[in-house]
Short mmCIF file of C-alpha atoms in Angstrom, two decimals:
data_model
loop_
_atom_site.label_atom_id
_atom_site.label_comp_id
_atom_site.label_asym_id
_atom_site.label_seq_id
_atom_site.Cartn_x
_atom_site.Cartn_y
_atom_site.Cartn_z
CA MET A 1 10.20 -23.63 43.28
CA VAL A 2 11.24 -23.80 39.68
CA LYS A 3 13.30 -20.47 38.58
CA ILE A 4 12.65 -19.59 34.76
CA ALA A 5 14.77 -17.03 33.42
CA THR A 6 13.10 -15.28 30.55
CA ILE A 7 14.90 -13.34 27.91
CA VAL A 8 12.87 -10.25 25.88
CA GLY A 9 14.24 -7.35 23.89
CA ALA A 10 11.72 -6.35 21.25
CA ARG A 11 8.09 -5.11 21.02
CA PRO A 12 6.65 -8.56 19.77
CA GLN A 13 8.26 -10.28 22.91
CA PHE A 14 6.96 -8.02 25.35
CA ILE A 15 3.52 -9.20 24.11
CA LYS A 16 4.13 -12.54 24.15
CA ALA A 17 5.42 -12.36 27.73
CA ALA A 18 2.57 -10.77 28.95
CA PRO A 19 0.16 -13.49 28.95
CA VAL A 20 2.92 -16.17 29.71
CA SER A 21 4.31 -14.16 32.89
CA ARG A 22 0.65 -13.73 34.01
CA ALA A 23 0.19 -17.82 34.06
CA PHE A 24 3.52 -18.03 35.63
CA ARG A 25 2.40 -15.69 38.24
CA SER A 26 -0.55 -17.79 38.90
CA THR A 27 1.13 -20.83 39.86
CA ASP A 28 2.56 -21.59 43.27
CA CYS A 29 5.89 -23.13 41.92
CA ILE A 30 7.30 -20.87 39.14
CA GLN A 31 9.47 -18.11 39.94
CA GLU A 32 10.32 -15.84 36.76
CA ILE A 33 13.52 -13.67 36.52
CA MET A 34 13.01 -11.30 33.42
CA ILE A 35 16.26 -10.26 31.30
CA HIS A 36 15.87 -7.51 29.12
CA THR A 37 18.35 -7.15 26.81
CA GLY A 38 17.55 -3.36 25.77
CA GLN A 39 17.27 -4.54 21.79
CA HIS A 40 14.09 -2.04 21.79
CA PHE A 41 15.30 0.58 23.88
CA ASP A 42 13.39 3.87 23.39
CA GLU A 43 10.31 4.68 25.84
CA ASN A 44 7.49 3.94 23.07
CA MET A 45 9.09 0.72 22.02
CA SER A 46 9.87 -0.67 25.42
CA ASP A 47 8.89 0.91 28.86
CA VAL A 48 5.42 1.81 27.97
CA PHE A 49 4.98 -1.81 27.11
CA PHE A 50 5.67 -3.02 30.36
CA THR A 51 3.46 -0.63 31.83
CA GLU A 52 0.58 -1.23 29.50
CA LEU A 53 0.90 -4.90 29.54
CA GLU A 54 1.43 -5.01 33.23
CA ILE A 55 4.66 -7.12 33.24
CA PRO A 56 6.90 -6.77 36.15
CA GLN A 57 9.92 -4.36 35.49
CA PRO A 58 12.98 -6.47 34.38
CA ASP A 59 15.12 -7.84 37.11
CA TYR A 60 18.09 -7.09 34.74
CA SER A 61 18.37 -4.48 31.68
CA LEU A 62 21.40 -5.10 29.76
CA GLY A 63 21.14 -2.22 27.48
CA ILE A 64 22.76 -3.71 24.24
CA HIS A 65 20.99 -1.79 21.41
CA SER A 66 23.34 -1.06 18.59
CA GLY A 67 25.83 -2.40 16.58
CA SER A 68 25.76 -5.14 13.60
CA HIS A 69 23.89 -8.39 14.12
CA GLY A 70 27.06 -10.42 14.94
CA MET A 71 28.02 -7.54 17.25
CA GLN A 72 24.70 -7.20 18.97
CA THR A 73 24.17 -10.95 19.41
CA GLY A 74 27.87 -11.62 20.64
CA ARG A 75 27.47 -8.77 23.31
CA MET A 76 23.93 -10.03 24.44
CA LEU A 77 25.39 -13.60 24.61
CA GLU A 78 28.04 -12.39 27.11
CA ALA A 79 25.91 -10.53 29.04
CA ILE A 80 23.13 -12.94 29.41
CA GLU A 81 25.97 -15.67 30.17
CA ARG A 82 26.88 -13.36 33.50
CA VAL A 83 23.22 -13.20 34.65
CA LEU A 84 22.83 -16.94 34.22
CA TYR A 85 25.89 -17.88 36.14
CA LYS A 86 24.62 -15.48 39.02
CA GLU A 87 20.92 -16.71 38.92
CA GLN A 88 21.24 -20.41 38.24
CA PRO A 89 17.77 -20.83 36.71
CA ASP A 90 16.50 -24.30 35.94
CA ALA A 91 15.47 -23.29 32.61
CA VAL A 92 15.81 -20.46 30.03
CA LEU A 93 12.48 -19.09 28.29
CA VAL A 94 13.04 -17.23 24.86
CA TYR A 95 10.54 -15.67 22.30
CA GLY A 96 10.31 -15.33 18.57
CA ASP A 97 13.08 -14.98 16.25
CA THR A 98 15.49 -11.93 17.21
CA ASN A 99 19.02 -11.46 18.12
CA SER A 100 17.86 -11.47 21.76
CA THR A 101 16.24 -15.16 21.16
CA LEU A 102 19.19 -16.64 19.79
CA ALA A 103 21.71 -15.14 22.32
CA GLY A 104 19.63 -16.10 25.08
CA ALA A 105 19.30 -19.87 23.81
CA LEU A 106 22.85 -20.00 22.99
CA ALA A 107 24.12 -18.50 26.52
CA ALA A 108 21.97 -21.23 28.24
CA VAL A 109 22.80 -24.25 26.23
CA LYS A 110 26.33 -23.40 26.65
CA LEU A 111 25.95 -23.74 30.41
CA HIS A 112 23.72 -27.00 29.86
CA ILE A 113 20.73 -24.99 30.92
CA PRO A 114 17.41 -26.12 29.11
CA VAL A 115 15.98 -23.91 26.77
CA ILE A 116 12.22 -23.26 26.20
CA HIS A 117 11.06 -21.56 22.79
CA VAL A 118 7.74 -19.96 22.70
CA GLU A 119 6.81 -19.58 19.15
CA ALA A 120 8.79 -22.30 17.76
CA GLY A 121 8.58 -24.08 14.33
CA LEU A 122 7.92 -20.83 12.27
CA ARG A 123 9.54 -20.81 8.77
CA SER A 124 9.53 -18.50 6.16
CA PHE A 125 12.31 -20.78 4.00
CA ASN A 126 14.20 -17.44 3.12
CA ARG A 127 17.45 -18.05 4.91
CA LEU A 128 18.35 -14.51 3.81
CA MET A 129 16.44 -13.21 6.78
CA PRO A 130 18.05 -13.00 9.99
CA GLU A 131 14.97 -13.82 11.79
CA GLU A 132 15.10 -17.21 10.12
CA ILE A 133 18.62 -18.01 11.11
CA ASN A 134 17.64 -17.11 14.40
CA ARG A 135 14.35 -19.31 14.78
CA VAL A 136 16.11 -22.49 13.06
CA MET A 137 19.16 -22.35 15.20
CA THR A 138 17.07 -21.61 18.40
CA ASP A 139 14.52 -24.58 17.51
CA HIS A 140 17.58 -27.29 17.22
CA ILE A 141 19.04 -26.43 20.78
CA THR A 142 15.61 -26.18 22.49
CA GLU A 143 14.07 -28.94 25.11
CA PHE A 144 10.50 -27.57 24.87
CA LEU A 145 9.46 -26.17 21.86
CA PHE A 146 6.01 -24.40 22.20
CA ALA A 147 4.23 -24.27 18.62
CA PRO A 148 1.45 -21.72 17.73
CA THR A 149 0.09 -23.57 14.66
CA GLU A 150 -0.31 -26.71 13.33
CA ALA A 151 1.77 -25.97 10.32
CA ALA A 152 4.73 -24.70 12.64
CA VAL A 153 4.45 -28.64 14.37
CA ILE A 154 4.75 -30.14 11.17
CA ASN A 155 7.79 -28.01 10.19
CA LEU A 156 9.64 -29.22 13.38
CA ARG A 157 8.64 -32.89 12.60
CA LYS A 158 10.42 -32.42 9.10
CA GLU A 159 13.58 -31.18 10.61
CA GLY A 160 13.75 -34.35 12.72
CA ILE A 161 13.26 -32.71 16.17
CA ALA A 162 12.22 -35.51 18.73
CA GLU A 163 8.39 -35.66 19.14
CA HIS A 164 8.36 -35.48 22.80
CA LYS A 165 9.86 -31.96 22.78
CA ILE A 166 7.14 -30.47 20.45
CA TYR A 167 4.04 -29.01 22.00
CA HIS A 168 1.14 -27.45 19.96
CA VAL A 169 -0.09 -24.98 22.49
CA GLY A 170 -1.58 -22.32 20.21
CA ASP A 171 -0.12 -18.59 19.92
CA VAL A 172 0.28 -16.52 23.12
CA MET A 173 -0.33 -13.32 21.01
CA TYR A 174 -3.89 -14.48 20.44
CA ASP A 175 -4.26 -14.73 24.43
CA ALA A 176 -2.76 -11.07 24.43
CA ALA A 177 -5.35 -9.85 21.95
CA LEU A 178 -8.28 -10.96 23.69
CA TYR A 179 -7.19 -9.94 27.11
CA TYR A 180 -6.11 -6.42 26.09
CA GLY A 181 -8.31 -5.65 23.23
CA GLN A 182 -11.17 -4.17 25.23
CA LYS A 183 -8.63 -2.19 27.61
CA ALA A 184 -7.52 -0.56 24.14
CA ASP A 185 -11.09 0.62 23.47
CA ASN A 186 -11.59 2.14 26.89
CA SER A 187 -8.02 3.86 27.32
CA SER A 188 -6.77 4.83 24.20
CA ARG A 189 -7.11 8.22 22.50
CA ILE A 190 -5.01 7.74 19.48
CA LEU A 191 -7.42 8.26 16.83
CA GLU A 192 -8.53 11.65 18.20
CA MET A 193 -5.00 12.71 18.76
CA ILE A 194 -3.81 12.18 15.14
CA ARG A 195 -7.00 13.08 13.63
CA VAL A 196 -8.12 10.04 11.81
CA ASP A 197 -11.72 8.79 11.34
CA PRO A 198 -12.14 4.86 12.05
CA LYS A 199 -12.41 2.57 8.85
CA LYS A 200 -11.18 5.46 6.66
CA TYR A 201 -7.29 4.80 6.98
CA VAL A 202 -4.55 2.64 6.08
CA LEU A 203 -2.25 1.54 9.10
CA ALA A 204 1.31 0.91 7.53
CA THR A 205 4.52 -0.68 9.55
CA ILE A 206 7.87 -1.28 7.97
CA HIS A 207 10.82 -2.18 9.88
CA ARG A 208 12.28 -5.69 8.63
CA PRO A 209 16.20 -5.30 7.36
CA GLY A 210 15.19 -6.99 4.11
CA ASN A 211 13.01 -3.90 3.43
CA THR A 212 14.77 -0.91 5.17
CA ASP A 213 18.48 -2.14 4.00
CA ASP A 214 17.66 -2.23 0.52
CA PRO A 215 17.46 1.40 -0.90
CA ALA A 216 15.70 0.44 -4.12
CA ARG A 217 13.06 -1.86 -2.52
CA LEU A 218 12.55 0.61 0.36
CA GLN A 219 12.04 3.39 -2.21
CA THR A 220 9.60 1.37 -4.21
CA ILE A 221 7.67 0.65 -0.95
CA PHE A 222 7.42 4.21 0.01
CA GLU A 223 6.48 5.37 -3.43
CA GLY A 224 3.89 2.91 -3.54
CA LEU A 225 2.47 3.93 0.16
CA CYS A 226 2.45 7.50 -1.27
CA GLN A 227 0.28 6.47 -4.01
CA VAL A 228 -1.80 4.93 -1.56
CA GLY A 229 -2.11 8.08 0.44
CA GLN A 230 -3.57 9.71 -2.59
CA GLU A 231 -6.39 7.54 -2.29
CA LEU A 232 -6.87 6.88 1.35
CA PRO A 233 -4.79 8.45 4.48
CA VAL A 234 -2.10 6.37 5.16
CA VAL A 235 -0.63 6.26 9.06
CA LEU A 236 2.68 5.14 9.73
CA PRO A 237 4.24 4.67 13.28
CA LEU A 238 7.78 5.05 12.08
CA HIS A 239 10.44 2.46 13.54
CA PRO A 240 13.90 3.89 14.43
CA ARG A 241 15.47 1.70 11.77
CA THR A 242 13.14 2.84 9.00
CA TYR A 243 13.51 6.64 10.10
CA GLY A 244 17.38 6.25 9.65
CA ALA A 245 17.10 4.50 6.31
CA LEU A 246 14.77 7.23 4.80
CA GLN A 247 17.14 10.07 6.35
CA ARG A 248 20.19 8.36 4.48
CA MET A 249 18.05 8.17 1.24
CA ASN A 250 16.71 11.92 1.40
CA LEU A 251 13.32 10.50 1.35
CA LEU A 252 11.87 11.72 4.79
CA GLU A 253 10.35 14.99 3.97
CA LYS A 254 8.98 13.70 0.79
CA VAL A 255 7.35 10.93 2.82
CA ARG A 256 6.14 13.20 5.26
CA ASP A 257 4.26 15.26 2.96
CA GLN A 258 2.13 12.22 1.54
CA ILE A 259 1.97 10.16 4.70
CA LYS A 260 0.80 10.58 8.23
CA ILE A 261 3.96 9.93 10.47
CA VAL A 262 3.75 9.44 13.89
CA GLU A 263 6.40 8.33 16.76
CA PRO A 264 6.31 4.73 17.88
CA VAL A 265 3.23 3.98 19.70
CA GLY A 266 2.69 1.92 22.84
CA TYR A 267 0.64 -1.32 22.65
CA LEU A 268 -2.69 -0.16 23.59
CA ASP A 269 -2.70 2.43 20.98
CA MET A 270 -1.40 0.17 18.25
CA VAL A 271 -4.21 -2.28 19.09
CA MET A 272 -6.61 0.66 18.37
CA LEU A 273 -4.81 1.63 15.00
CA GLU A 274 -5.01 -1.84 14.02
CA LYS A 275 -8.83 -2.64 14.95
CA TRP A 276 -10.00 0.61 13.27
CA ALA A 277 -7.82 0.66 10.14
CA SER A 278 -9.43 -0.21 6.77
CA LEU A 279 -6.46 -2.18 5.93
CA ILE A 280 -3.12 -3.11 7.32
CA ALA A 281 0.20 -3.03 4.82
CA THR A 282 3.20 -4.41 7.08
CA ASP A 283 6.27 -6.53 7.10
CA SER A 284 5.99 -7.59 10.63
CA GLY A 285 4.66 -11.03 11.51
CA GLY A 286 3.15 -10.01 14.79
CA VAL A 287 1.17 -7.18 13.00
CA GLN A 288 -0.23 -9.81 10.32
CA LYS A 289 -1.70 -11.86 12.92
CA GLU A 290 -3.20 -9.03 15.14
CA ALA A 291 -4.80 -7.84 11.49
CA PHE A 292 -6.35 -11.24 11.67
CA PHE A 293 -7.32 -11.14 15.36
CA TYR A 294 -9.27 -7.97 14.76
CA GLU A 295 -10.38 -9.05 11.25
CA VAL A 296 -8.83 -6.41 9.24
CA PRO A 297 -7.56 -7.27 6.00
CA CYS A 298 -3.66 -7.54 5.57
CA ALA A 299 -1.21 -6.52 2.66
CA THR A 300 2.06 -8.29 3.54
CA LEU A 301 5.27 -6.04 2.06
CA ARG A 302 7.31 -9.30 1.67
CA SER A 303 7.45 -12.23 -0.74
CA GLU A 304 6.97 -14.82 1.92
CA THR A 305 5.30 -15.12 5.11
CA GLU A 306 5.69 -17.77 8.10
CA TRP A 307 2.15 -17.17 8.79
CA VAL A 308 0.79 -19.22 5.72
CA GLU A 309 -2.42 -20.03 7.12
CA LEU A 310 -3.30 -16.39 6.91
CA VAL A 311 -2.82 -16.43 3.20
CA GLU A 312 -4.56 -19.86 3.04
CA LEU A 313 -7.52 -17.92 4.64
CA GLY A 314 -7.56 -15.07 2.48
CA TRP A 315 -7.11 -12.52 5.20
CA ASN A 316 -3.29 -12.07 4.23
CA HIS A 317 -2.20 -11.05 0.68
CA LEU A 318 1.47 -11.05 -0.40
CA VAL A 319 2.51 -7.73 -2.32
CA ARG A 320 4.64 -7.72 -5.32
CA MET A 321 7.61 -5.43 -5.31
CA ASP A 322 8.13 -4.86 -9.10
CA ASP A 323 7.41 -0.95 -8.90
CA ARG A 324 5.49 1.77 -7.00
CA GLN A 325 2.55 1.10 -9.24
CA THR A 326 2.23 -2.79 -8.30
CA VAL A 327 2.88 -2.02 -4.69
CA CYS A 328 0.10 0.56 -4.71
CA LEU A 329 -2.37 -1.60 -6.78
CA ASP A 330 -1.72 -4.70 -4.41
CA ILE A 331 -2.41 -2.82 -1.29
CA LEU A 332 -5.53 -1.22 -2.32
CA ALA A 333 -6.81 -4.52 -3.77
CA VAL A 334 -7.00 -5.69 -0.29
CA LEU A 335 -9.60 -3.14 0.65
CA ASP A 336 -12.84 -4.51 1.97
CA HIS A 337 -11.52 -8.04 1.25
CA SER A 338 -12.71 -10.54 4.16
CA GLY A 339 -11.16 -13.91 4.48
CA LYS A 340 -12.72 -17.28 5.64
CA ALA A 341 -13.51 -17.92 9.28
CA GLY A 342 -11.19 -19.98 11.09
CA LYS A 343 -9.09 -20.46 14.44
CA PRO A 344 -5.58 -21.40 13.48
CA TYR A 345 -4.19 -20.00 16.77
CA GLY A 346 -6.04 -21.89 19.50
CA ASP A 347 -8.61 -20.58 21.85
CA GLY A 348 -6.73 -18.07 23.87
CA GLU A 349 -5.43 -20.47 26.36
CA ALA A 350 -1.89 -21.02 25.23
CA ALA A 351 -0.02 -19.16 27.76
CA ARG A 352 -1.74 -21.71 30.46
CA ARG A 353 -0.71 -24.50 28.32
CA ILE A 354 2.79 -23.42 28.59
CA ALA A 355 2.90 -22.90 32.19
CA ASP A 356 1.05 -26.39 32.93
CA ALA A 357 3.76 -27.85 30.74
CA VAL A 358 6.54 -26.41 32.67
CA GLU A 359 5.12 -27.10 36.06
CA ARG A 360 4.74 -30.80 34.92
CA ALA A 361 8.19 -30.77 33.75
CA PHE A 362 9.60 -30.06 37.20
CA GLU A 363 6.98 -32.04 39.32
CA ALA A 364 8.79 -33.55 42.23
CA GLY A 365 12.40 -32.12 41.09
CA GLY A 366 12.21 -34.19 38.05
CA GLY A 367 13.40 -31.46 35.51
CA PHE A 368 13.27 -31.69 31.81
CA ASP A 369 14.01 -34.75 29.96
#
């Protein structure tokens, strides 16, 4: 039996873990230990995801959800290390690009435990983003790099990572979208609850530190969204980090007057909001992809994106941050803008390929190369 310790901590990681954990459970030879760092800790950003996505409850909940990047990463590294000493897994699996990702990878490699990185090879080429540092460092200490796209594979090759470590498997978030899309239609009542009509609203999400921690940039974004709100209702599930930033800037009440703010929502409600939006304005990498999965045009509130294929296909458009008028016009320009057809994220079988690769690596006790 192969023991895999999986590290999760944030909403996108719960979504990615759902199909992979299901694929692991379908085998006879993989035992998964789930470690939740606590990076997203309130009910609507954590607990509800485990329930809706049918992920087994974490074996360990570390409760680390505050502090600076260095403090949070350091505390996670220490706590994860204790669990790894106790469990002695054969490998540690991490997802994406958060502090939980880097802490899990560092804890593992220092104990000479092989690291598996799902969603390897993504690059924004913006080293000011904490996520970019996390993903680059993780990739360079990883033994198994599961890349979601051909562009990610090319990035890894350019950085000199050994070819035998790179696997182009597709995107596990596409697996999740296919599996849970119908379930959302059948169970979510979020549109009725917040009183919006299908295809008659803009869905917005903002949480990246590059936006929330820059007061001038955040003000420009929200003034632009408020202008959009004069043309079409804007629905904003408000991230705790963004809530705090708006409060500090005394902008929260002004924004509430012009934008429909809702509490953070569960995965199925978010899927429903995405599927039935006229367009999506976001700084989230995961939401950019989900917009594409549901054929909804997307305006990305950043100067760059890791998901370059979505820009190339015409589904994703980068928003200029010059002033509120530019933000508003760039967002509204995306309305009714369909991109080209394409399948850059595979066929919905990424999780099965990951499970198969892990199983093969440990056949007959061989372990990783």
